[in-house]
């Protein structure tokens, strides 16, 4: 089961940009069963969305943190995959959320995939390989 969210789009039936919405339409239970169903759900929902900026990552990170905190299976490790086509417009908030996840030692790794020909250089700052995003914070991106 995979919780599956969209961001930076106006979902069908809504009038404003959402930065974290369940792609299955069920905000109370955003899980989809199996990778094939995730891919099909994405294909189904994509034509109904009106893509729009800005690209805000902090709301997704907050939702991820919430799901991990309330996971009843303490042996589960979580991987957040963010697929984006644009630069990050809430860099400081994103850094704070990543730092909070790392400081609390939550079982999460984050993968950010940039798609398209945009300038993704700002995302390098989130990867703590060369320089930690915040002093004393482990690299989870």
Short mmCIF file of C-alpha atoms in Angstrom, two decimals:
data_model
loop_
_atom_site.label_atom_id
_atom_site.label_comp_id
_atom_site.label_asym_id
_atom_site.label_seq_id
_atom_site.Cartn_x
_atom_site.Cartn_y
_atom_site.Cartn_z
CA UNK A 1 0.00 0.00 0.00
CA UNK A 2 1.38 3.37 -1.04
CA UNK A 3 0.08 6.79 -0.02
CA UNK A 4 0.14 8.78 -3.24
CA UNK A 5 -0.04 12.57 -3.43
CA UNK A 6 0.12 15.30 -6.02
CA UNK A 7 1.23 18.89 -5.64
CA UNK A 8 1.46 22.07 -7.66
CA UNK A 9 -1.79 21.52 -9.51
CA UNK A 10 -5.46 22.37 -9.43
CA UNK A 11 -7.37 19.10 -8.93
CA UNK A 12 -10.62 18.54 -10.84
CA UNK A 13 -13.50 20.29 -9.11
CA UNK A 14 -11.22 22.68 -7.18
CA UNK A 15 -10.52 26.32 -7.90
CA UNK A 16 -7.06 26.86 -6.43
CA UNK A 17 -3.63 25.28 -6.49
CA UNK A 18 -3.06 22.49 -3.99
CA UNK A 19 0.39 21.64 -2.69
CA UNK A 20 -0.57 18.25 -1.27
CA UNK A 21 -3.62 16.28 -2.37
CA UNK A 22 -4.47 12.57 -2.49
CA UNK A 23 -4.32 11.41 -6.09
CA UNK A 24 -6.94 8.75 -5.43
CA UNK A 25 -9.32 11.52 -4.32
CA UNK A 26 -9.58 10.16 -0.77
CA UNK A 27 -7.82 12.55 1.61
CA UNK A 28 -8.61 10.26 4.58
CA UNK A 29 -7.05 7.19 2.94
CA UNK A 30 -4.64 8.16 0.15
CA UNK A 31 -3.19 4.64 -0.19
CA UNK A 32 -3.09 2.72 -3.46
CA UNK A 33 -2.35 -1.01 -3.58
CA UNK A 34 0.62 -2.03 -5.69
CA UNK A 35 3.01 -0.32 -8.07
CA UNK A 36 0.89 -1.09 -11.14
CA UNK A 37 -2.12 0.58 -9.51
CA UNK A 38 0.01 3.60 -8.59
CA UNK A 39 1.10 4.00 -12.22
CA UNK A 40 -2.47 3.55 -13.48
CA UNK A 41 -3.80 6.04 -10.94
CA UNK A 42 -1.23 8.58 -12.09
CA UNK A 43 -2.19 8.04 -15.72
CA UNK A 44 -5.88 8.39 -14.84
CA UNK A 45 -5.54 11.57 -12.79
CA UNK A 46 -2.97 13.43 -14.91
CA UNK A 47 -5.40 14.55 -17.65
CA UNK A 48 -7.80 15.92 -15.00
CA UNK A 49 -5.21 18.17 -13.35
CA UNK A 50 -4.33 21.71 -14.28
CA UNK A 51 -0.61 21.98 -13.49
CA UNK A 52 0.37 25.22 -11.82
CA UNK A 53 3.20 26.65 -9.77
CA UNK A 54 4.74 27.40 -7.48
CA UNK A 55 6.53 24.18 -6.53
CA UNK A 56 6.25 23.85 -2.76
CA UNK A 57 7.80 20.78 -1.14
CA UNK A 58 7.18 21.58 2.55
CA UNK A 59 3.49 20.52 2.51
CA UNK A 60 4.47 17.10 1.07
CA UNK A 61 7.21 16.72 3.67
CA UNK A 62 4.75 17.62 6.44
CA UNK A 63 2.28 15.00 5.19
CA UNK A 64 5.06 12.42 4.95
CA UNK A 65 6.15 13.21 8.50
CA UNK A 66 2.56 12.90 9.71
CA UNK A 67 2.10 9.49 8.03
CA UNK A 68 5.38 8.18 9.45
CA UNK A 69 4.62 9.45 12.96
CA UNK A 70 1.29 7.65 12.99
CA UNK A 71 2.45 4.43 11.34
CA UNK A 72 1.65 1.51 13.64
CA UNK A 73 4.38 -0.70 12.19
CA UNK A 74 7.61 0.51 13.74
CA UNK A 75 9.62 -1.81 11.47
CA UNK A 76 8.50 0.00 8.32
CA UNK A 77 11.00 2.21 6.52
CA UNK A 78 9.53 4.96 4.36
CA UNK A 79 10.79 6.39 1.09
CA UNK A 80 9.34 9.65 -0.17
CA UNK A 81 9.77 10.09 -3.92
CA UNK A 82 9.10 13.60 -5.22
CA UNK A 83 8.86 13.96 -9.00
CA UNK A 84 9.02 17.58 -10.06
CA UNK A 85 9.42 19.67 -13.17
CA UNK A 86 10.38 22.93 -11.55
CA UNK A 87 12.51 24.68 -9.02
CA UNK A 88 11.67 24.73 -5.33
CA UNK A 89 9.87 27.90 -4.27
CA UNK A 90 9.89 27.20 -0.53
CA UNK A 91 13.53 26.23 -0.05
CA UNK A 92 13.88 27.44 3.56
CA UNK A 93 10.67 25.70 4.67
CA UNK A 94 11.75 22.56 2.81
CA UNK A 95 15.13 22.58 4.53
CA UNK A 96 13.45 23.00 7.91
CA UNK A 97 11.10 20.06 7.27
CA UNK A 98 13.95 17.81 6.08
CA UNK A 99 16.03 18.82 9.10
CA UNK A 100 13.13 18.07 11.44
CA UNK A 101 12.66 14.59 9.93
CA UNK A 102 16.40 13.90 10.27
CA UNK A 103 16.71 15.35 13.79
CA UNK A 104 13.82 13.20 14.98
CA UNK A 105 15.46 10.18 13.36
CA UNK A 106 12.25 9.22 11.57
CA UNK A 107 12.67 6.17 9.28
CA UNK A 108 12.53 8.15 6.02
CA UNK A 109 14.69 8.66 2.95
CA UNK A 110 13.78 11.24 0.31
CA UNK A 111 14.40 10.91 -3.41
CA UNK A 112 13.84 13.95 -5.63
CA UNK A 113 13.56 13.37 -9.36
CA UNK A 114 13.73 16.36 -11.68
CA UNK A 115 11.94 15.88 -15.00
CA UNK A 116 12.41 18.14 -18.00
CA UNK A 117 14.88 20.83 -18.90
CA UNK A 118 14.45 23.20 -15.94
CA UNK A 119 17.35 24.34 -13.78
CA UNK A 120 17.45 21.87 -10.89
CA UNK A 121 20.68 23.19 -9.35
CA UNK A 122 18.84 24.41 -6.23
CA UNK A 123 17.96 20.80 -5.40
CA UNK A 124 21.65 19.99 -4.96
CA UNK A 125 21.51 22.05 -1.75
CA UNK A 126 19.05 19.50 -0.31
CA UNK A 127 21.46 16.63 -0.88
CA UNK A 128 23.75 16.53 2.14
CA UNK A 129 26.58 14.69 0.39
CA UNK A 130 28.93 17.67 0.20
CA UNK A 131 27.52 20.01 2.84
CA UNK A 132 24.85 19.24 5.43
CA UNK A 133 21.62 21.19 4.89
CA UNK A 134 21.86 22.19 8.53
CA UNK A 135 24.73 21.73 10.98
CA UNK A 136 24.66 18.28 12.56
CA UNK A 137 21.91 16.94 10.30
CA UNK A 138 22.36 13.57 8.62
CA UNK A 139 21.80 13.21 4.89
CA UNK A 140 18.36 11.74 4.18
CA UNK A 141 17.95 13.15 0.63
#
